[in-house]
Coordinates of C-alpha atoms in Angstrom, one line a residue:
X1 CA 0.0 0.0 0.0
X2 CA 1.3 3.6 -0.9
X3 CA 2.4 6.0 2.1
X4 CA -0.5 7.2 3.7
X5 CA -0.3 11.6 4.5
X6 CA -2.4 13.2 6.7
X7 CA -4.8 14.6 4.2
X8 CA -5.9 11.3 3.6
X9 CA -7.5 12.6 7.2
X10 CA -8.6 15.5 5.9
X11 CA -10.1 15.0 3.0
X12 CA -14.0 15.1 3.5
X13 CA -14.0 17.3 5.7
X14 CA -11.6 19.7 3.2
X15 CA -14.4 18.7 0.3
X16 CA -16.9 20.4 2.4
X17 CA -15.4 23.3 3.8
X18 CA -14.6 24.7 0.3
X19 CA -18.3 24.1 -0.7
X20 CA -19.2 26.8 1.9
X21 CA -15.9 28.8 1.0
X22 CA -13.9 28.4 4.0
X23 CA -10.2 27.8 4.7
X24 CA -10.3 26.5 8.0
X25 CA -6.3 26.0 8.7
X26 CA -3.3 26.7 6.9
X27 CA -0.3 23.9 6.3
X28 CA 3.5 24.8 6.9
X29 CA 4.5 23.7 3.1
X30 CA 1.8 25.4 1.5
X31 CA 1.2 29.0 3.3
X32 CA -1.9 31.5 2.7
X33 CA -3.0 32.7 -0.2
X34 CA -6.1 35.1 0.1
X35 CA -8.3 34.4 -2.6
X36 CA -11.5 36.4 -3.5
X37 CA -13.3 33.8 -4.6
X38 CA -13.4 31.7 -1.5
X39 CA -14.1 34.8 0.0
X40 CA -16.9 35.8 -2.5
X41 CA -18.4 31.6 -1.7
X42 CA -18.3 32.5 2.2
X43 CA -20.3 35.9 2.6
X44 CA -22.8 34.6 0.2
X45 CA -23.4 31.5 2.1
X46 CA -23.3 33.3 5.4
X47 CA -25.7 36.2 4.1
X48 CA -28.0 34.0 2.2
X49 CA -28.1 31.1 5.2
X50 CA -28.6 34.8 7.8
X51 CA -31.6 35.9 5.8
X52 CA -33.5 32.5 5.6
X53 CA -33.0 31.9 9.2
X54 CA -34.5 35.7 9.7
X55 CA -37.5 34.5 7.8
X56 CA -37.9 31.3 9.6
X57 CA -38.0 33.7 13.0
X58 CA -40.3 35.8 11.5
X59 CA -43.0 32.9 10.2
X60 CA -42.4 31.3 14.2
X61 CA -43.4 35.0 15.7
X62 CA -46.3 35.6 13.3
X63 CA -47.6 32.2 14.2
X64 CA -47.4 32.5 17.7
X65 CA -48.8 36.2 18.0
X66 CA -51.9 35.2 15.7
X67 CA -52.5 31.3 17.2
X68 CA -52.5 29.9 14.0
X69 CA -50.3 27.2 12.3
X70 CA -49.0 26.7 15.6
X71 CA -48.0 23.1 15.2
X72 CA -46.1 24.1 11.9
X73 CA -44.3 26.7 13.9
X74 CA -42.9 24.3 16.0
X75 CA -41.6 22.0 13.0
X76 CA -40.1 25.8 11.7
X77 CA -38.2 26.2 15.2
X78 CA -36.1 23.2 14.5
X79 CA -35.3 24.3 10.9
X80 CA -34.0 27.9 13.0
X81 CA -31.8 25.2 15.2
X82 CA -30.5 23.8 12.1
X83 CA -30.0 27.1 10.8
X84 CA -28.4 28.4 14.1
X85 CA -25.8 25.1 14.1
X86 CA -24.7 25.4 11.3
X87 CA -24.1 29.1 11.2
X88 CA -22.4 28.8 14.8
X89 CA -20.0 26.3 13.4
X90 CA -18.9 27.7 10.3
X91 CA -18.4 31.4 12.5
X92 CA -16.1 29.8 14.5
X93 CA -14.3 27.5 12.8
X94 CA -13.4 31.2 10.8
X95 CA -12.9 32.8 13.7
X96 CA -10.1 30.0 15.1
X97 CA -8.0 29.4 11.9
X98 CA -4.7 30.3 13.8
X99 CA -5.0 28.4 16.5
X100 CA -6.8 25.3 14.2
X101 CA -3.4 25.8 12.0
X102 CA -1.5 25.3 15.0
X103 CA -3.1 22.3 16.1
X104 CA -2.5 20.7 12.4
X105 CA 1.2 21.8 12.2
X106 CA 1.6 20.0 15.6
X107 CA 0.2 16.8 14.6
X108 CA 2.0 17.1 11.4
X109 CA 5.1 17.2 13.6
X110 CA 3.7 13.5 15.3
X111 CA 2.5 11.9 12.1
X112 CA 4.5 8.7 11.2
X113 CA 6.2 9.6 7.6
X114 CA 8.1 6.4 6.9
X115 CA 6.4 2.8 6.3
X116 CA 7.7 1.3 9.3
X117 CA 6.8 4.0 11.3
X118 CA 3.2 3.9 10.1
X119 CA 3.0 0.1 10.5
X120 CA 4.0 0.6 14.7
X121 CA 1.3 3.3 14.7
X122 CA -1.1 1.1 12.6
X123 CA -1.9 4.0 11.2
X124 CA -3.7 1.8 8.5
X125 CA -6.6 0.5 11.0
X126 CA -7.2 4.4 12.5
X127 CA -7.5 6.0 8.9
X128 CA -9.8 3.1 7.0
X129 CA -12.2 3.3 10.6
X130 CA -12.1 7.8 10.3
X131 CA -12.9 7.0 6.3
X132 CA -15.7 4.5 6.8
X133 CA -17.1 7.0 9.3
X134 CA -16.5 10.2 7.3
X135 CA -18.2 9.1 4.3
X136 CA -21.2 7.2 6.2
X137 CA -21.8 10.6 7.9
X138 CA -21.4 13.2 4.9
X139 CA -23.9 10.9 3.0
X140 CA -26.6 10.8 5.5
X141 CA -26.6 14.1 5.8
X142 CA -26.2 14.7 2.0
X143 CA -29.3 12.5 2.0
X144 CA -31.1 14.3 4.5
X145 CA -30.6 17.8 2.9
X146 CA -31.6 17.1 -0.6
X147 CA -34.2 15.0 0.5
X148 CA -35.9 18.1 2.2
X149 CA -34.6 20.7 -0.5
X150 CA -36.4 18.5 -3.6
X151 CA -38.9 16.9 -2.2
X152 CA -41.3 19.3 -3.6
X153 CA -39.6 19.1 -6.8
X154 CA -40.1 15.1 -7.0
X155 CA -43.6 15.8 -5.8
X156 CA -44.4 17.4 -8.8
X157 CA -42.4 14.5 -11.6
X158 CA -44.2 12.5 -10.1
X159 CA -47.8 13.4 -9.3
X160 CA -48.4 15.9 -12.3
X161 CA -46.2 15.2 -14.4
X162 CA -45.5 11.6 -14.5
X163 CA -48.7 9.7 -12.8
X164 CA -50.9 13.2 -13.1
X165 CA -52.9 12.5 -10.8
X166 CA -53.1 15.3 -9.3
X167 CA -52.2 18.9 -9.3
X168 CA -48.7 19.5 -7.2
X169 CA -48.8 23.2 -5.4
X170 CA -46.2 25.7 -5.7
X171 CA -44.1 25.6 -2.6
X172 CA -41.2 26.2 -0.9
X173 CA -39.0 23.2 0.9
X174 CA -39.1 25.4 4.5
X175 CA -41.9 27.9 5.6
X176 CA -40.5 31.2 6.0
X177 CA -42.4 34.8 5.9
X178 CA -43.1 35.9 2.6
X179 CA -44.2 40.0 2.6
X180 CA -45.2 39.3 -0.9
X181 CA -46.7 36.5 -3.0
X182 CA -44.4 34.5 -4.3
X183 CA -46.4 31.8 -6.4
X184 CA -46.9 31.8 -9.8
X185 CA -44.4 34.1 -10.7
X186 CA -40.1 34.4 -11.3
X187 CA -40.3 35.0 -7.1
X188 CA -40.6 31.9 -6.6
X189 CA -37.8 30.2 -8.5
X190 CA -35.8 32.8 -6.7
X191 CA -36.3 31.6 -3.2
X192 CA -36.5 28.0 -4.2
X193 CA -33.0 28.2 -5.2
X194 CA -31.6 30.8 -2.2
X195 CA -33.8 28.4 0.3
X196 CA -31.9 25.5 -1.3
X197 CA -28.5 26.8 -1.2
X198 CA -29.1 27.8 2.4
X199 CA -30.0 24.3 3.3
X200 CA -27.1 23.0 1.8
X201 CA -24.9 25.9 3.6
X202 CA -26.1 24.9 6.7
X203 CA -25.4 20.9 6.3
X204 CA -22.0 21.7 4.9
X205 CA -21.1 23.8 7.4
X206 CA -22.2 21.0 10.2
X207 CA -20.6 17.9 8.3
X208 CA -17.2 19.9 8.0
X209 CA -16.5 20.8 11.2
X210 CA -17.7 17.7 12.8
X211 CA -15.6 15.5 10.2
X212 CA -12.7 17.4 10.9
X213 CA -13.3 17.3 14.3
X214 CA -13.1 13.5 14.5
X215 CA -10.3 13.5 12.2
X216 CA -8.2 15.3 14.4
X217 CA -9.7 13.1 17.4
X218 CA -8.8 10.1 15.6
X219 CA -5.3 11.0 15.1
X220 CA -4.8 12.2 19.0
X221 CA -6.0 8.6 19.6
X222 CA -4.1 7.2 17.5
X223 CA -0.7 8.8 19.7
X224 CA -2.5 7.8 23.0
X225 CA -2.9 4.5 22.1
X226 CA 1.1 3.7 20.2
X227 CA 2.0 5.3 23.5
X228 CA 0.4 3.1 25.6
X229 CA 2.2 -0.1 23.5
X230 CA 5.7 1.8 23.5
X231 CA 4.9 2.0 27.4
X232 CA 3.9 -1.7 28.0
X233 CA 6.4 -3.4 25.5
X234 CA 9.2 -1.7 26.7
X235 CA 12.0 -4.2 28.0
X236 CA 14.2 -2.2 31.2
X237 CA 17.4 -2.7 31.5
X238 CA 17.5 -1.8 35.3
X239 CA 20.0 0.4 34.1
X240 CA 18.6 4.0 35.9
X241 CA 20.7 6.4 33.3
X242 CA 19.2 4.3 30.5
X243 CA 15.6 3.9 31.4
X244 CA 15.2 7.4 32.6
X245 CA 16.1 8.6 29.2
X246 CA 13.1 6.6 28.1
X247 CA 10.8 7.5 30.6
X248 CA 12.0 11.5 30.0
X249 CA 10.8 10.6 26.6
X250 CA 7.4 9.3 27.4
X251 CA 6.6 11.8 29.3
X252 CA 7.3 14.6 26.8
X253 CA 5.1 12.8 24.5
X254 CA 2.3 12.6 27.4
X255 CA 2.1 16.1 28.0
X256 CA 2.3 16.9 24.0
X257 CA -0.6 15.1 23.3
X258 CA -2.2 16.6 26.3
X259 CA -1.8 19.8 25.5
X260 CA -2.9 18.8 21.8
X261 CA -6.6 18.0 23.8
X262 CA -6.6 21.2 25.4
X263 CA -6.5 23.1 22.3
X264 CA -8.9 21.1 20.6
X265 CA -11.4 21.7 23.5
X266 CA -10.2 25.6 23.0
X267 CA -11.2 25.5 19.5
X268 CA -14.1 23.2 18.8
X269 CA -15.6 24.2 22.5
X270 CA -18.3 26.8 22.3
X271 CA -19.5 25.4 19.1
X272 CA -20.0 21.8 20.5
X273 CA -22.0 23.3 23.9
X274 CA -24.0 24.9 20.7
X275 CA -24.7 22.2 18.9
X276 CA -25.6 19.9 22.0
X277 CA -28.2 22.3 23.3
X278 CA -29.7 23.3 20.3
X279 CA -30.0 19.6 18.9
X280 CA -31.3 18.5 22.3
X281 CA -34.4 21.2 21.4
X282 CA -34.6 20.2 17.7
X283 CA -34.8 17.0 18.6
X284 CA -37.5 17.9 20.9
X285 CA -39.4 19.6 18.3
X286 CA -39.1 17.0 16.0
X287 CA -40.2 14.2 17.7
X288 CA -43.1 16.4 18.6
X289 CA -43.9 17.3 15.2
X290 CA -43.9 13.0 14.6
X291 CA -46.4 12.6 17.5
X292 CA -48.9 15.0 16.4
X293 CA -49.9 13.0 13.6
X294 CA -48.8 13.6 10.0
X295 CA -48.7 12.3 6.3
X296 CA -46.5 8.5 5.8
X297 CA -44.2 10.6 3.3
X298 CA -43.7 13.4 6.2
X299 CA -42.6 10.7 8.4
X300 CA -40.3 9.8 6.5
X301 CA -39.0 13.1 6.3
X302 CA -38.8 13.8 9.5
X303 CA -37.7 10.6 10.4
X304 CA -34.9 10.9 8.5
X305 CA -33.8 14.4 10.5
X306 CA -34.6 12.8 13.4
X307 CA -31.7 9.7 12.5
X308 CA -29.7 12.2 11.2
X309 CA -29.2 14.8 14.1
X310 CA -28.7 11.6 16.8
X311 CA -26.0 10.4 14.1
X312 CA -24.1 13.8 14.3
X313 CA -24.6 13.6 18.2
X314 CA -23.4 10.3 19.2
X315 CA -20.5 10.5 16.5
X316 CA -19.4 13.3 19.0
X317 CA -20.6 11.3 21.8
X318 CA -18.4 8.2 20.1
X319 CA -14.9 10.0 19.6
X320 CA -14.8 11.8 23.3
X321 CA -15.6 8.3 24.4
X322 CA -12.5 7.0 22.6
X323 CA -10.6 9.4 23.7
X324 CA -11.0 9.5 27.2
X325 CA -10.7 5.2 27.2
X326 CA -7.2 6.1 25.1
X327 CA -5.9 8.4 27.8
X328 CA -6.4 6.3 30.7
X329 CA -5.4 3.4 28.6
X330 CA -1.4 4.7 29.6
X331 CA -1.9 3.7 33.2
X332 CA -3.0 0.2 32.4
X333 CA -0.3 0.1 30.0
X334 CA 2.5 1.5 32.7
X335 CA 1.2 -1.3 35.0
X336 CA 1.6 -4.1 32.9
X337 CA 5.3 -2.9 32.0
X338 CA 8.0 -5.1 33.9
X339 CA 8.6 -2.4 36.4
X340 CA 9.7 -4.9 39.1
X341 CA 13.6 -5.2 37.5
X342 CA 13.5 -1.5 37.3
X343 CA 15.4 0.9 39.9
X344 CA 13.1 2.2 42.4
X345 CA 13.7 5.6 41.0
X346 CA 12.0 4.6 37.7
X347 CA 9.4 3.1 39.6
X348 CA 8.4 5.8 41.8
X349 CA 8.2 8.0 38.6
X350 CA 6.6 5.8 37.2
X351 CA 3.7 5.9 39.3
X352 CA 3.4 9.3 39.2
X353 CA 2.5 8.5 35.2
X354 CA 0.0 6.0 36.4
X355 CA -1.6 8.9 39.0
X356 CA -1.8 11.5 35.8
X357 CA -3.1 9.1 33.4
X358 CA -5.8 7.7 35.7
X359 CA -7.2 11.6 35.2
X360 CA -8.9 11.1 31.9
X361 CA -8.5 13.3 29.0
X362 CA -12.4 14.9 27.8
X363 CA -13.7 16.3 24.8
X364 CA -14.9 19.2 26.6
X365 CA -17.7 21.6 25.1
X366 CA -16.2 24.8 27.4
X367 CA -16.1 24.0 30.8
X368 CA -19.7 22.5 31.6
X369 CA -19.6 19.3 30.1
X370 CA -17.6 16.3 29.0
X371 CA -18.3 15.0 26.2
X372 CA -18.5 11.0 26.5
X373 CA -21.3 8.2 25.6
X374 CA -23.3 9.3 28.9
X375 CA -23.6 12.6 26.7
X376 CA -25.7 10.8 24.3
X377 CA -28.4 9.4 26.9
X378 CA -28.7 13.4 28.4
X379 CA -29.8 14.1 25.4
X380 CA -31.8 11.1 24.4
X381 CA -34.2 12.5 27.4
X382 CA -35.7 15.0 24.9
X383 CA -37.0 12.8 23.0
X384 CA -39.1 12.1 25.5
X385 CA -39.6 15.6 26.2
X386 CA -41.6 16.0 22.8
X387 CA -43.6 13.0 23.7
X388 CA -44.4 14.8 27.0
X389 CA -44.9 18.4 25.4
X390 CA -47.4 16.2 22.4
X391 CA -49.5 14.7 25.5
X392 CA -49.7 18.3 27.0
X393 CA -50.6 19.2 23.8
X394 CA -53.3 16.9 23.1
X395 CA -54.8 17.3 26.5
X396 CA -54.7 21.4 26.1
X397 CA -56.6 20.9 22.9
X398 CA -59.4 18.6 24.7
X399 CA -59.3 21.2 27.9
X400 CA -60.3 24.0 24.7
X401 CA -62.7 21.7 23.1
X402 CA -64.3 21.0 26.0
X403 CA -64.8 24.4 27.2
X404 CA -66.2 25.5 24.1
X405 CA -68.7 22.4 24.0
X406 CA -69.9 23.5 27.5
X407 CA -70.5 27.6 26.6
X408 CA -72.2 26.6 23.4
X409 CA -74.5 24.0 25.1
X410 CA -75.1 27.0 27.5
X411 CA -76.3 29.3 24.8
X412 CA -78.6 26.9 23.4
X413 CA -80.0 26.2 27.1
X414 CA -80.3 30.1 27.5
X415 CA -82.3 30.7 24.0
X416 CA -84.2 27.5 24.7
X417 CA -85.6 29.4 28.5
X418 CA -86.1 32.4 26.8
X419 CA -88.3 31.0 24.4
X420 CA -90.7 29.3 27.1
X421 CA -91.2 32.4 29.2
X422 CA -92.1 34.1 26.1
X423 CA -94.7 31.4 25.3
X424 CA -95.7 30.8 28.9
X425 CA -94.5 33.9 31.1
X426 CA -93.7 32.6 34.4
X427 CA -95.0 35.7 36.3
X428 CA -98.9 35.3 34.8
X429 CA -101.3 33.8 36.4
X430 CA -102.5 30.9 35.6
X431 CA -106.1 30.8 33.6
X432 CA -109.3 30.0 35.9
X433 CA -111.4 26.8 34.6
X434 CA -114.7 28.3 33.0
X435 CA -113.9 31.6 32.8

């Protein structure tokens, strides 16, 4: 097999980033060059993605203030969340390019660049699993997108044009306000295409920076775990000189790739706390939007963003799992290592390895929560909030009906009295017999 690079990382999350116009780090052999077209392919993505998520707002405001379409409002808030993750990614992800670069020329530094070197790392194993999970993800969401973004489109091959059975309505793939009408004229075409590009934006902008977020996970793994086998295979000598220069060694490495994890946290941070908290109400919303009852080819639209946004959470959930287990994986390693032969200096250092590693290293989003499977059960729960917010629902709408039932049962009681004391007053007397 040929010499595998780092790219070979990189590359789908690259593929996406340049879709939406964005650079997100710069590489030691090849340094920045501005270029106005990238630049150009960013603010039109950003302003186009910004003004359909204003119109979204606005629909979700109108519907609330009026009380009507209240139920499509709700389906509309998760299309904002969507909006608001993927806008929140791509910002910062701009915003972090120098310290992102610095993170890439550092594992550039670590990355095995000889054959034998790759084969100790098994470098093979940790970039055919980050493949196999980069492609599965970008074409799930690929999936996703364009299946909302031309489903009216195959709506209308297929009903009118192809079965004709019936007539297909012009309409747009997400409700937004509209100050004008936009059927049956070039309008429409015109949003069609700016709400499809901003769907796309937005799904770009969320595969990208999650890809190369596990990208760079897997590689940190990947150092975590060759450094647990370097730790555990080692033969000592019982020599102190000699197997303190090794243990020096090790522990440069430890607090390299530590200090690797801390950046990572620093950069992809604030934008995972974002996308964990708006998910865990879009998922709410959604599951809602399933329980209220809807057509069988709406389910399996909204199915499908349903699979699709606990995919992108638990392949977050996955990786900060691997990583902590890779971290703590260097104590287990140090305590299998034949230690006993060793001088008593070595092995009183070495158990201040075993203390460090036993602290687990965390994908952290900021400094309120680390990121491991338990993540993925936290947010689970709200799916069972929309259950509880459709059965609050449902019962509110009974409570109304009800209510109404009884007032207009009351007004008929009323008219029905009125009539009878106008027939028979109840003051008069009553007529004498033979009179």
């Amino acid at each position: 097999m040929p010499l595998a690079k780092m790219d070979s990382f990189l590359k789908y999350a690259n593929f996406f980033y340049k879709a939406v116009g964005i650079e997100p780090y710069t590489k030691r052999s090849h340094p920045h060059v501005g270029s106005i077209w990238i630049s150009l392919v960013f603010w039109a993505n950003i302003i186009n993605l910004g003004l359909a998520g204003l119109g979204e707002l606005a629909y979700v405001v109108i519907a609330f203030a009026t009380g009507e379409h209240i139920v499509e409002a709700i389906m509309v808030m998760s299309y904002i969340g969507f909006v608001l993750v993927g806008m929140s990614k791509m910002t910062f992800v701009w915003l972090e390019k120098p310290a992102l670069s610095h993170i890439v020329w550092e594992l550039e530094e670590l990355f095995p660049g000889n054959k034998a070197a790759q084969s100790a790392y098994r470098l093979d194993n940790y970039l055919r699993s980050c493949s196999r999970i980069s492609f599965t993800f970008s074409m799930l969401y690929s999936v996703l997108i364009w299946t909302y973004n031309l489903f009216n489109l195959m709506q209308y091959f297929i009903y009118e044009l192809w079965l004709q059975t019936r007539i297909v309505e012009e309409t747009l793939p997400y409700r937004m306000y509209i100050p004008w009408q936009s059927t049956d004229n070039w309008t429409y075409y015109l949003l069609l295409f700016c709400e499809n590009f901003a769907g796309y934006t937005s799904a770009a902008g969320q595969v990208s920076t999650d890809l190369l977020l596990c990208a760079l996970a897997t590689q940190i793994i990947m150092h975590f775990d060759y450094l647990s086998r370097r730790i555990e295979q080692q033969q000592l000598s019982g020599n102190w000189s000699e197997d303190s220069r090794f243990l020096a060694d090790i522990v440069r490495y430890h607090e390299r790739l530590l200090k690797l994890s801390e950046q990572l946290n620093k950069v992809f941070g604030v934008p995972l706390i974002l996308n964990l908290l708006i998910s865990s109400f879009v998922l709410c919303f959604v599951s809602f939007q399933m329980s209220v009852g809807v057509e069988p080819i709406m389910m399996i639209k909204h199915s499908l963003y349903l699979i699709s946004a606990l995919s992108q959470v638990y392949l977050i959930c996955y990786h900060g799992q691997l990583i902590a287990d890779a971290s703590t994986g260097i104590s287990l390693a140090a305590y299998k290592q034949n230690w006993s032969y060793a001088d008593a200096r070595y092995r009183r250092a070495l158990a201040f390895i075993i203390m460090r590693s036993q602290n687990p290293t965390y994908l952290k989003a900021t400094v309120f929560l680390q990121i491991n499977r338990g993540t993925m059960t936290d947010v689970s729960v709200y799916l069972c909030c929309g259950r509880l917010f459709y059965f609050a629902y449902r019962v509110e709408y009974i409570l109304v009906r009800m209510n109404f039932f009884l007032k207009t049962a009351s007004k008929i009681v009323n008219s029905k009295h009125k009539v009878y004391t106008c027939v028979f007053p109840l003051n008069s007397k009553s007529p004498k017999l033979g009179s």
